[in-house]
Amino acid sequence: MKRQTRSRLRSRIVGTIAVAAASVLALTGCAVGNGGSTSDDGPKLSKGPVTISLYWWGAGARVTATEAAVKLFEKKHPNITVKLQSTDWGSYWDKLATTVAGGNAPDVMQFDQLYVASYAQRGAIADLKAYSKYIDTSQLSKNVLATGEYQGKLYAVPIGLNSIGVAVNRTLLEKYGVKLPNSKSWTWDDLNRVAKQITEKSGGKVRGLDPFGGDTPSLTLWARQHGNQLFDQKGDVVLKPSVLASYWQYALDQIKDGVTPTASQLAEGSTGNLDQSDLATGKVAMTFLPSNLTAFQAAAPTQKLDMMPFPNTSNAKKGWQYLKSSMYWAISSRSKHPAEAAELVDFLTTNTDVGKLFGAERGMPANPEFQKVIAPDLNGSDKIVMNYIKQVTAEAGTPAPVTPVGGQDADTLLAQIWQNVQFGKTTPEAGATQYIAQLKKELAAAK
């Protein structure tokens, strides 16, 4: 069996973002305009029968839960019929770009932060503040709601929350007698120490850690700890070369120390599923992941997995941590029935019966009321994730801005240069300069 690559783990961290950015750039001339009934107070609900559409990515349990939620909505709104369509992530954005460019976008769409700015800038999705009469966001905190904002406007309502942390295989730690420090105060030195102990006590059979290096979420957290950021609120690249170089140097030192897989092992291709990942098969004891521990636990039923927070530096200012929305609901700016679409978004994000149906499948619910109603039924990894999100929520500062237009390939480019750094083809310092220059060039070309 081939070793699970860092690129595979990186793709999970960023939501498997191997989708052509060209599909987004294909949007041209998407003029804003509502075809429904409007007034000075905004769009009005129709009195007669109305049909709206809902489009999302996902399968299995997500399809079943979404269909059940829509049936509840239609029962409460008998004059509204909702046409449902879902697909896999890989097809979703190409299909959405085509329908938007053709002027027949779905009324309500599931969205990812990677594309909020692109669609908002082209006028393809509506400013939801205009629909405040129908969409109640009062239960969401300011920081959570801000994850769906772009240039001061709310374009997407958060559905779920996650944050990068360190997934830990406690079965391996217990087997080799390695203890973790206090989760609220562990540092990068602690992470190195635990990784080294696991590697040494297992005689090299288990590597302590699968390192970061090729994903912007972990880079953003590292940068925020060092008083920096990848993008600013204007959508400009503000990352300092020295911060990126230090991020890569930390991981490079771990590879050289032998507490992680080698550069060659990390570069090996693999088409394995989660049950073939290094974490699930016990080849590594820890790895950086978003808080989707449940999926990994299901793939490794004989292993006891846990979640530790992102390690901290000794001098990091409060607020470096932040919450990221796992996904959102957005409304087409060309919807013929914007009021009904807004009613649906409100129902899906505020009705507690929907909260019970959705559970934590779309991420830990962004609505605290949803968290309350599902808490009694949570156990195992879902309970671990909820407690982790609560800890991050208490520590979180202002969220990172959504990916700006032209930044869709930020992770792909980061991973490519990081691999060159691993193999000594470039230094962390030179690679950092190259990455920032190329990213700025791509953003400038998209303006």
PDB file of N, CA and C in Angstrom, residues 52-58 63 66-67 70 82-88 91-92 95-96 99 104-106 108-110 329 362:
ATOM      1  N   ILE A  52     -38.907  27.204  -6.490  1.00  0.00           N
ATOM      2  CA  ILE A  52     -37.523  27.661  -6.394  1.00  0.00           C
ATOM      3  C   ILE A  52     -36.612  26.434  -6.409  1.00  0.00           C
ATOM      4  N   SER A  53     -35.339  26.649  -6.626  1.00  0.00           N
ATOM      5  CA  SER A  53     -34.399  25.530  -6.724  1.00  0.00           C
ATOM      6  C   SER A  53     -33.310  25.618  -5.665  1.00  0.00           C
ATOM      7  N   LEU A  54     -32.848  24.454  -5.237  1.00  0.00           N
ATOM      8  CA  LEU A  54     -31.787  24.339  -4.231  1.00  0.00           C
ATOM      9  C   LEU A  54     -30.720  23.391  -4.766  1.00  0.00           C
ATOM     10  N   TYR A  55     -29.478  23.851  -4.727  1.00  0.00           N
ATOM     11  CA  TYR A  55     -28.366  23.086  -5.304  1.00  0.00           C
ATOM     12  C   TYR A  55     -27.264  22.950  -4.263  1.00  0.00           C
ATOM     13  N   TRP A  56     -26.749  21.744  -4.078  1.00  0.00           N
ATOM     14  CA  TRP A  56     -25.676  21.535  -3.104  1.00  0.00           C
ATOM     15  C   TRP A  56     -24.781  20.384  -3.549  1.00  0.00           C
ATOM     16  N   TRP A  57     -23.591  20.314  -2.949  1.00  0.00           N
ATOM     17  CA  TRP A  57     -22.719  19.165  -3.194  1.00  0.00           C
ATOM     18  C   TRP A  57     -22.798  18.236  -1.992  1.00  0.00           C
ATOM     19  N   GLY A  58     -22.594  16.974  -2.240  1.00  0.00           N
ATOM     20  CA  GLY A  58     -22.666  15.997  -1.157  1.00  0.00           C
ATOM     21  C   GLY A  58     -23.509  14.809  -1.561  1.00  0.00           C
ATOM     22  N   VAL A  63     -27.732  14.039   1.441  1.00  0.00           N
ATOM     23  CA  VAL A  63     -28.893  14.066   0.559  1.00  0.00           C
ATOM     24  C   VAL A  63     -30.159  13.737   1.333  1.00  0.00           C
ATOM     25  N   THR A  66     -31.084  16.632   3.712  1.00  0.00           N
ATOM     26  CA  THR A  66     -31.529  17.826   3.006  1.00  0.00           C
ATOM     27  C   THR A  66     -32.933  17.633   2.444  1.00  0.00           C
ATOM     28  N   GLU A  67     -33.194  16.469   1.896  1.00  0.00           N
ATOM     29  CA  GLU A  67     -34.527  16.183   1.371  1.00  0.00           C
ATOM     30  C   GLU A  67     -35.574  16.242   2.482  1.00  0.00           C
ATOM     31  N   VAL A  70     -36.203  19.908   3.476  1.00  0.00           N
ATOM     32  CA  VAL A  70     -37.013  20.621   2.481  1.00  0.00           C
ATOM     33  C   VAL A  70     -38.478  20.217   2.580  1.00  0.00           C
ATOM     34  N   VAL A  82     -39.836  23.234  -3.842  1.00  0.00           N
ATOM     35  CA  VAL A  82     -38.378  23.340  -3.966  1.00  0.00           C
ATOM     36  C   VAL A  82     -37.848  22.198  -4.826  1.00  0.00           C
ATOM     37  N   LYS A  83     -37.245  22.554  -5.950  1.00  0.00           N
ATOM     38  CA  LYS A  83     -36.599  21.568  -6.813  1.00  0.00           C
ATOM     39  C   LYS A  83     -35.193  21.312  -6.291  1.00  0.00           C
ATOM     40  N   LEU A  84     -34.855  20.066  -6.083  1.00  0.00           N
ATOM     41  CA  LEU A  84     -33.576  19.695  -5.476  1.00  0.00           C
ATOM     42  C   LEU A  84     -32.603  19.136  -6.502  1.00  0.00           C
ATOM     43  N   GLN A  85     -31.346  19.524  -6.352  1.00  0.00           N
ATOM     44  CA  GLN A  85     -30.293  18.964  -7.200  1.00  0.00           C
ATOM     45  C   GLN A  85     -28.994  18.935  -6.407  1.00  0.00           C
ATOM     46  N   SER A  86     -28.314  17.809  -6.447  1.00  0.00           N
ATOM     47  CA  SER A  86     -27.019  17.701  -5.769  1.00  0.00           C
ATOM     48  C   SER A  86     -26.041  16.971  -6.658  1.00  0.00           C
ATOM     49  N   THR A  87     -24.770  17.183  -6.407  1.00  0.00           N
ATOM     50  CA  THR A  87     -23.716  16.523  -7.168  1.00  0.00           C
ATOM     51  C   THR A  87     -22.483  16.418  -6.280  1.00  0.00           C
ATOM     52  N   ASP A  88     -21.437  15.819  -6.791  1.00  0.00           N
ATOM     53  CA  ASP A  88     -20.195  15.732  -6.034  1.00  0.00           C
ATOM     54  C   ASP A  88     -19.440  17.049  -6.155  1.00  0.00           C
ATOM     55  N   SER A  91     -17.748  18.111  -9.569  1.00  0.00           N
ATOM     56  CA  SER A  91     -18.590  18.583 -10.672  1.00  0.00           C
ATOM     57  C   SER A  91     -19.333  19.864 -10.328  1.00  0.00           C
ATOM     58  N   TYR A  92     -19.450  20.134  -9.049  1.00  0.00           N
ATOM     59  CA  TYR A  92     -20.334  21.206  -8.585  1.00  0.00           C
ATOM     60  C   TYR A  92     -20.019  22.564  -9.205  1.00  0.00           C
ATOM     61  N   LYS A  95     -20.527  23.029 -13.048  1.00  0.00           N
ATOM     62  CA  LYS A  95     -21.954  23.097 -13.381  1.00  0.00           C
ATOM     63  C   LYS A  95     -22.553  24.423 -12.926  1.00  0.00           C
ATOM     64  N   LEU A  96     -22.145  24.873 -11.735  1.00  0.00           N
ATOM     65  CA  LEU A  96     -22.688  26.131 -11.235  1.00  0.00           C
ATOM     66  C   LEU A  96     -22.252  27.296 -12.112  1.00  0.00           C
ATOM     67  N   THR A  99     -24.404  27.368 -15.275  1.00  0.00           N
ATOM     68  CA  THR A  99     -25.777  27.839 -15.083  1.00  0.00           C
ATOM     69  C   THR A  99     -25.816  29.329 -14.780  1.00  0.00           C
ATOM     70  N   ASN A 104     -29.434  31.112 -15.564  1.00  0.00           N
ATOM     71  CA  ASN A 104     -30.434  30.266 -14.916  1.00  0.00           C
ATOM     72  C   ASN A 104     -29.853  29.575 -13.683  1.00  0.00           C
ATOM     73  N   ALA A 105     -29.198  30.358 -12.860  1.00  0.00           N
ATOM     74  CA  ALA A 105     -28.590  29.827 -11.639  1.00  0.00           C
ATOM     75  C   ALA A 105     -29.655  29.340 -10.671  1.00  0.00           C
ATOM     76  N   PRO A 106     -29.326  28.370  -9.813  1.00  0.00           N
ATOM     77  CA  PRO A 106     -30.264  27.944  -8.772  1.00  0.00           C
ATOM     78  C   PRO A 106     -30.598  29.120  -7.866  1.00  0.00           C
ATOM     79  N   VAL A 108     -31.128  29.019  -4.564  1.00  0.00           N
ATOM     80  CA  VAL A 108     -30.324  28.868  -3.346  1.00  0.00           C
ATOM     81  C   VAL A 108     -29.199  27.882  -3.625  1.00  0.00           C
ATOM     82  N   MET A 109     -27.978  28.260  -3.245  1.00  0.00           N
ATOM     83  CA  MET A 109     -26.805  27.448  -3.545  1.00  0.00           C
ATOM     84  C   MET A 109     -25.958  27.230  -2.295  1.00  0.00           C
ATOM     85  N   GLN A 110     -25.428  26.033  -2.174  1.00  0.00           N
ATOM     86  CA  GLN A 110     -24.437  25.772  -1.133  1.00  0.00           C
ATOM     87  C   GLN A 110     -23.122  26.377  -1.630  1.00  0.00           C
ATOM     88  N   TRP A 329     -24.910  29.009   2.740  1.00  0.00           N
ATOM     89  CA  TRP A 329     -26.011  29.126   1.799  1.00  0.00           C
ATOM     90  C   TRP A 329     -25.934  30.517   1.173  1.00  0.00           C
ATOM     91  N   ARG A 362     -22.498  18.712   8.107  1.00  0.00           N
ATOM     92  CA  ARG A 362     -21.963  19.822   7.324  1.00  0.00           C
ATOM     93  C   ARG A 362     -20.976  20.648   8.154  1.00  0.00           C
TER      94      ARG A 362
END
